[in-house]
Coordinates of C-alpha atoms and ligand atoms in Angstrom, one line a residue:
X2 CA 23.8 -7.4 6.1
X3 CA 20.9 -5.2 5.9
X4 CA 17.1 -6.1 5.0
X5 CA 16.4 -5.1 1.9
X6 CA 14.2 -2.6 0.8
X7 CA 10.7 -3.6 -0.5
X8 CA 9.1 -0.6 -2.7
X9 CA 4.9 -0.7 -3.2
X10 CA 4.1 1.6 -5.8
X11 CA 0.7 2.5 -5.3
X12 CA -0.5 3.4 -9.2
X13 CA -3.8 5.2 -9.2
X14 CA -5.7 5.3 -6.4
X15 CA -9.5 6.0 -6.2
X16 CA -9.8 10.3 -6.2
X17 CA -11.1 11.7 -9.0
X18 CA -7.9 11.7 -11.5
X19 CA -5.9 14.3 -10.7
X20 CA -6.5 17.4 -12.3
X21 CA -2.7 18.8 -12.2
X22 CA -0.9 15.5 -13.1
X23 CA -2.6 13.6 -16.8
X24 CA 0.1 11.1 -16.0
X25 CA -1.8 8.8 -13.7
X26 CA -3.1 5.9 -15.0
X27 CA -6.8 4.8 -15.8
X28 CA -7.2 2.6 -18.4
X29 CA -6.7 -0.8 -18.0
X30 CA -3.7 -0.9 -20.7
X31 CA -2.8 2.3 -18.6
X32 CA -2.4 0.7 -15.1
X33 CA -0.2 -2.7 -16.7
X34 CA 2.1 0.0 -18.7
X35 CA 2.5 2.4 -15.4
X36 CA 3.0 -1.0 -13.2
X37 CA 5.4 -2.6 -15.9
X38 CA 7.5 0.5 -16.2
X39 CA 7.3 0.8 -12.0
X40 CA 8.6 -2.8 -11.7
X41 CA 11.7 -2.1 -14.3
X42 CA 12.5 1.1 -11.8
X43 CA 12.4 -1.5 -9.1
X44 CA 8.7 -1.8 -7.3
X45 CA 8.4 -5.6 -6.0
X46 CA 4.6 -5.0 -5.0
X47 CA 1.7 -3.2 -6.4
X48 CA -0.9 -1.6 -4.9
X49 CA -3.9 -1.8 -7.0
X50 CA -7.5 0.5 -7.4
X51 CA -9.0 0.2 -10.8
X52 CA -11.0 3.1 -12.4
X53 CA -13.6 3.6 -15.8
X54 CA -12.1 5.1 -18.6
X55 CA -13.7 8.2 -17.7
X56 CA -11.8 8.2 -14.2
X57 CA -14.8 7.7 -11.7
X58 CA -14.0 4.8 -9.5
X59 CA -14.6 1.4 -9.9
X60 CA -15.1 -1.7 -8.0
X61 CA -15.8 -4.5 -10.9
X62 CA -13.9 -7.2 -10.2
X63 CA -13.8 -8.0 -14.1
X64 CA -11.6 -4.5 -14.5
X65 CA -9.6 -6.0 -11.9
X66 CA -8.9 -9.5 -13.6
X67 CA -7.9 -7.7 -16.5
X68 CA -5.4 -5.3 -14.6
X69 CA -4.4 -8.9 -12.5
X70 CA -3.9 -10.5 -15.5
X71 CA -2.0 -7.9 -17.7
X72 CA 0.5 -7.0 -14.3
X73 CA 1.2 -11.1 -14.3
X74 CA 1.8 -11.7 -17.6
X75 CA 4.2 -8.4 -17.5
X76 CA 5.6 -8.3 -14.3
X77 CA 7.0 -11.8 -13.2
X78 CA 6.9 -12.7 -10.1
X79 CA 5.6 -8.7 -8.9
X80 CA 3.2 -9.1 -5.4
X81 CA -0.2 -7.9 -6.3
X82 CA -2.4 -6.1 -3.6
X83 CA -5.9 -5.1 -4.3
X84 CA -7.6 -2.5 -2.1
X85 CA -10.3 -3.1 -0.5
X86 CA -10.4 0.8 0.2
X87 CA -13.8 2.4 1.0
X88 CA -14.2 4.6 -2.3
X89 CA -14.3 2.6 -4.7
X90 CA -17.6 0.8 -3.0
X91 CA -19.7 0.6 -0.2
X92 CA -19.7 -2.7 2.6
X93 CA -19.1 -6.1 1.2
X94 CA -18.9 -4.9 -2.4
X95 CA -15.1 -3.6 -1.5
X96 CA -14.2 -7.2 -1.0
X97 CA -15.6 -8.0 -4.4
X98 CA -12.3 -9.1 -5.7
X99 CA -11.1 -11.2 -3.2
X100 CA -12.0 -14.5 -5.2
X101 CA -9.5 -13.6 -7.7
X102 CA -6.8 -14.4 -5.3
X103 CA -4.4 -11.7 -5.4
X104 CA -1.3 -11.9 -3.4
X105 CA -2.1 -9.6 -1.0
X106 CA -5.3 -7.2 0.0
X107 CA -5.3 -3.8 2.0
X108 CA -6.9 -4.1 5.3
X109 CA -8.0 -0.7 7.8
X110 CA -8.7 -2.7 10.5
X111 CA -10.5 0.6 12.3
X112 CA -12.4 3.6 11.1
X113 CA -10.8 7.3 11.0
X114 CA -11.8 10.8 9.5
X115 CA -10.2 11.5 5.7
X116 CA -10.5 15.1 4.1
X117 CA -14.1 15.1 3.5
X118 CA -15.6 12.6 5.2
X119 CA -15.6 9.5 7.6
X120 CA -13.3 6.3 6.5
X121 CA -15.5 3.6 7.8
X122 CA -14.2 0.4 8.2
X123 CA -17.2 -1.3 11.5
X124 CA -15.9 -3.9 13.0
X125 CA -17.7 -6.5 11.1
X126 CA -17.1 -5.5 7.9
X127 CA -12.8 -5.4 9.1
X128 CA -14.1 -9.2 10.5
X129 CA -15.9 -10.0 7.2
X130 CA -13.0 -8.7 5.1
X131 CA -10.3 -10.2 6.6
X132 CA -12.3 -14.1 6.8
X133 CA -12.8 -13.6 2.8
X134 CA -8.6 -13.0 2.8
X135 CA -8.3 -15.8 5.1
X136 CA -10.6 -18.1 2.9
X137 CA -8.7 -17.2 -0.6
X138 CA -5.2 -17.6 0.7
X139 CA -4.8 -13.7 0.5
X140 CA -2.4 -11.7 3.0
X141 CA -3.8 -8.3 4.8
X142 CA -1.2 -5.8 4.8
X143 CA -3.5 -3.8 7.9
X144 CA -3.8 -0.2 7.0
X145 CA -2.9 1.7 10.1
X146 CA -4.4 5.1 10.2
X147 CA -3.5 5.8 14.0
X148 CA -2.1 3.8 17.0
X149 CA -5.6 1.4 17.9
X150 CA -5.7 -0.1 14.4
X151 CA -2.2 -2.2 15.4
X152 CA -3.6 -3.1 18.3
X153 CA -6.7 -4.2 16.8
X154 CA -4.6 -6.1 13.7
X155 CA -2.7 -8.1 16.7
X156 CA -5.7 -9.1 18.1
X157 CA -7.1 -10.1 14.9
X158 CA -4.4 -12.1 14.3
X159 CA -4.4 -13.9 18.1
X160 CA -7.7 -14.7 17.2
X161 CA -7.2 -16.3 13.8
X162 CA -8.6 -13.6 11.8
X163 CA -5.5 -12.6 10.2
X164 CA -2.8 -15.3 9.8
X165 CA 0.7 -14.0 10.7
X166 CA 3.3 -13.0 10.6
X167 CA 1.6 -9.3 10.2
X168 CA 2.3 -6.7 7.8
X169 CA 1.3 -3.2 9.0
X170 CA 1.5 0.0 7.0
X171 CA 1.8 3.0 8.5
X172 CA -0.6 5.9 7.0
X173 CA 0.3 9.6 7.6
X174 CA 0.0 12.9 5.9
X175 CA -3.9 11.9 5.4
X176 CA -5.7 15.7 6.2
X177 CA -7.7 15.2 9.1
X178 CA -6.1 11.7 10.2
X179 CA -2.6 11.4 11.9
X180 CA -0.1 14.2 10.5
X181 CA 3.7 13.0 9.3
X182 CA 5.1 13.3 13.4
X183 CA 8.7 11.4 13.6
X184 CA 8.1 10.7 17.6
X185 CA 4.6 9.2 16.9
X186 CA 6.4 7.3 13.8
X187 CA 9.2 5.9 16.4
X188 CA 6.2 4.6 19.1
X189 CA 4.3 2.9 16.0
X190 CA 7.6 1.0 15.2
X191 CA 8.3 0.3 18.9
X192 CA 4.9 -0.8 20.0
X193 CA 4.0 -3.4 16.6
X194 CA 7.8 -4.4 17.0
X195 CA 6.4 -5.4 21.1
X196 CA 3.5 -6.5 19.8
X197 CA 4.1 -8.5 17.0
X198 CA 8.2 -9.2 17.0
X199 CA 8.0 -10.7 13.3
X200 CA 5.8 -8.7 11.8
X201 CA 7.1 -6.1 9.2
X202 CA 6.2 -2.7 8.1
X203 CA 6.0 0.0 5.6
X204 CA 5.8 3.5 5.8
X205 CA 3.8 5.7 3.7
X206 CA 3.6 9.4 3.1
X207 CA 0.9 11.0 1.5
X208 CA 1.2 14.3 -0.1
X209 CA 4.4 16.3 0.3
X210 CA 6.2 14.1 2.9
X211 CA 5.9 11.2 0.8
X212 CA 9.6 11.0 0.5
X213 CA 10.4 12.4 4.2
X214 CA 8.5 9.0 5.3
X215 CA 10.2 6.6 2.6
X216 CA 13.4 8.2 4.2
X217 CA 12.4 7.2 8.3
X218 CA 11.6 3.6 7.5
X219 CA 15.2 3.0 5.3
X220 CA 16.6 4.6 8.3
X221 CA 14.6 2.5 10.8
X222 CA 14.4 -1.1 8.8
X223 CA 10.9 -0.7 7.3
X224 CA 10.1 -0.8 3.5
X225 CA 8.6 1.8 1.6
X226 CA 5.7 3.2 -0.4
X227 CA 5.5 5.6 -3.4
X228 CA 3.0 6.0 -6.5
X229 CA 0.7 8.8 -8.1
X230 CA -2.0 7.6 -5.8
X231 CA -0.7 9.3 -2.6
X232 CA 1.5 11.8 -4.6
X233 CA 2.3 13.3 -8.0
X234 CA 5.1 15.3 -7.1
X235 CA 8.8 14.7 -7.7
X236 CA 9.4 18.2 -5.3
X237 CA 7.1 21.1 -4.6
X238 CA 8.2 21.9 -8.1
X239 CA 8.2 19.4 -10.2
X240 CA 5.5 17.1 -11.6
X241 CA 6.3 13.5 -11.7
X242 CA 6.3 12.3 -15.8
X243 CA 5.1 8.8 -13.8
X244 CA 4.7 6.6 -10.9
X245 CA 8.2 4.6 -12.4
X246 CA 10.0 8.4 -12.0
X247 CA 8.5 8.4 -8.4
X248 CA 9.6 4.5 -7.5
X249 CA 13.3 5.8 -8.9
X250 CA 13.4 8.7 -6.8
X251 CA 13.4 6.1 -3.7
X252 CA 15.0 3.0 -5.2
X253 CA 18.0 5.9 -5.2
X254 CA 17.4 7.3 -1.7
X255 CA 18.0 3.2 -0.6
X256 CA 21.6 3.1 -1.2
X257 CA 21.8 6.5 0.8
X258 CA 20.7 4.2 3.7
X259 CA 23.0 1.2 3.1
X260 CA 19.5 -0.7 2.3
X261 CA 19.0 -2.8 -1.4
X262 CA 16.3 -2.7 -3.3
X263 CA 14.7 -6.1 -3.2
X264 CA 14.5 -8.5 -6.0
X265 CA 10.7 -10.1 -6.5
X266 CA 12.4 -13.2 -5.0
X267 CA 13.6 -11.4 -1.6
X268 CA 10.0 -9.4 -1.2
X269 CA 8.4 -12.3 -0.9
X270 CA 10.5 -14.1 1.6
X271 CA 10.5 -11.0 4.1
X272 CA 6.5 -10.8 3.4
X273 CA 6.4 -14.8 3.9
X274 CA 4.7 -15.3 0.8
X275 CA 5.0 -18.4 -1.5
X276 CA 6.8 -17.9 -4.9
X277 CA 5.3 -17.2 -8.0
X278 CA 4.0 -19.3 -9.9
X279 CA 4.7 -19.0 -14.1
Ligands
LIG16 MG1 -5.2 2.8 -1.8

């Protein structure tokens, strides 16, 4: 039997809100809706930035209680993952929300360039950042922008920075960063499968190739990541009515691949996490 499929949909994201799709959420009421509706389309894990009303990006932790709060009462059993993302704050104040214990946390465990600017993640505030998960019982899912960032999550991890097994996602599409390159794809897969033989991965697309990446890791036994934040497309022609339309679009593409979607109950057993608790 194949491993099930494990689809993050990643809401919102921290941009400014994006002009050409008013579907993406902001509110607070917005974001549990979006994640409700994601989770009846079949997400299992939700990747969370919150946002002010008027869009500009956030990094209270009280916006992100509410948000935690609404997206557990709604969503039973769904794996919450902050980010700890470098827009929405500057230094420690991106790990701000660690003490509310969500399930999981994003961690870029090196820096890279994004469209406009530097995406700076010094290697002790990756070390600071990943003891505060450590200390709350949170799991990294490392942020992997280019090859060095795996190797610098495995050696986090030998050294009892990260606790294991890893879970690595695999960023590309970002403009300036690592392109969508199927070879370069394969090697990531190969080298954290060398590196780390029970770790698991996602892959994620951003922009147009969102769904050419949800496609390689069904194909190759990873899991996947959709949501408004990374795209707001259904196709170069259509605008996705919502981030549930977009989790669809690949809960479909899994059967192509022989791959289930996973229940909440199978997400966290591949991710090693503990059940929910009511
Ligand atoms: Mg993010």
């Amino acid at each position: 039997m194949t491993t099930p499929a494990i689809i993050t949909v990643a809401i919102t994201g921290s941009l400014p809100k994006k002009k050409d799709n008013p579907g993406v959420p902001i509110t607070v009421a917005e974001q549990i809706e979006a994640t409700h509706e994601a989770f009846e389309a079949g997400a299992t894990l939700v990747h969370l930035h919150v946002r002010n009303d008027d869009g500009s990006p956030s990094s209270a932790p009280e916006r992100f209680a509410d948000v935690l709060a609404g997206i557990r009462r709604h969503c039973p059993g769904m794996i919450t993952q902050v980010s700890t993302g470098g827009r929405s704050g500057a230094g420690r104040e991106r790990g701000g929300m660690l003490s509310l214990k969500p399930d999981m946390a994003s961690l870029a465990t090196g820096s890279v360039n994004f469209p406009t600017r530097v995406y700076d993640n010094a290697p002790d505030l990756v070390d600071w950042l990943a003891g505060e998960m450590l200390a709350h019982g949170i799991k990294p899912e490392v942020e992997a922008f280019d090859l060095s960032m795996i190797f610098q999550a495995v050696s986090l991890q030998k050294a009892g920075r990260i606790e294991g097994p890893l879970h690595v996602q695999f960023v590309m599409g970002v403009k300036n960063a690592m392109p969508v390159d199927r070879e370069v794809f394969e090697f990531y897969v190969k080298t954290l499968h060398r590196l780390a033989p029970d770790a698991t991965w996602t892959g994620a697309g951003i922009g147009r190739d969102q769904l050419t990446l949800a496609r390689w890791s069904l194909e190759l036994g990873g899991h996947c990541r959709t949501g408004m934040e990374d795209n707001v497309r259904l196709d170069r022609d259509t605008l996705a009515p919502s981030n549930a339309a977009l989790v669809k679009q690949v809960a479909d593409l899994c059967e192509e691949y022989g791959r289930s979607v996973a229940t909440v109950a199978q997400a966290r057993t591949l991710l090693s996490l503990p059940m929910a608790t009511a």
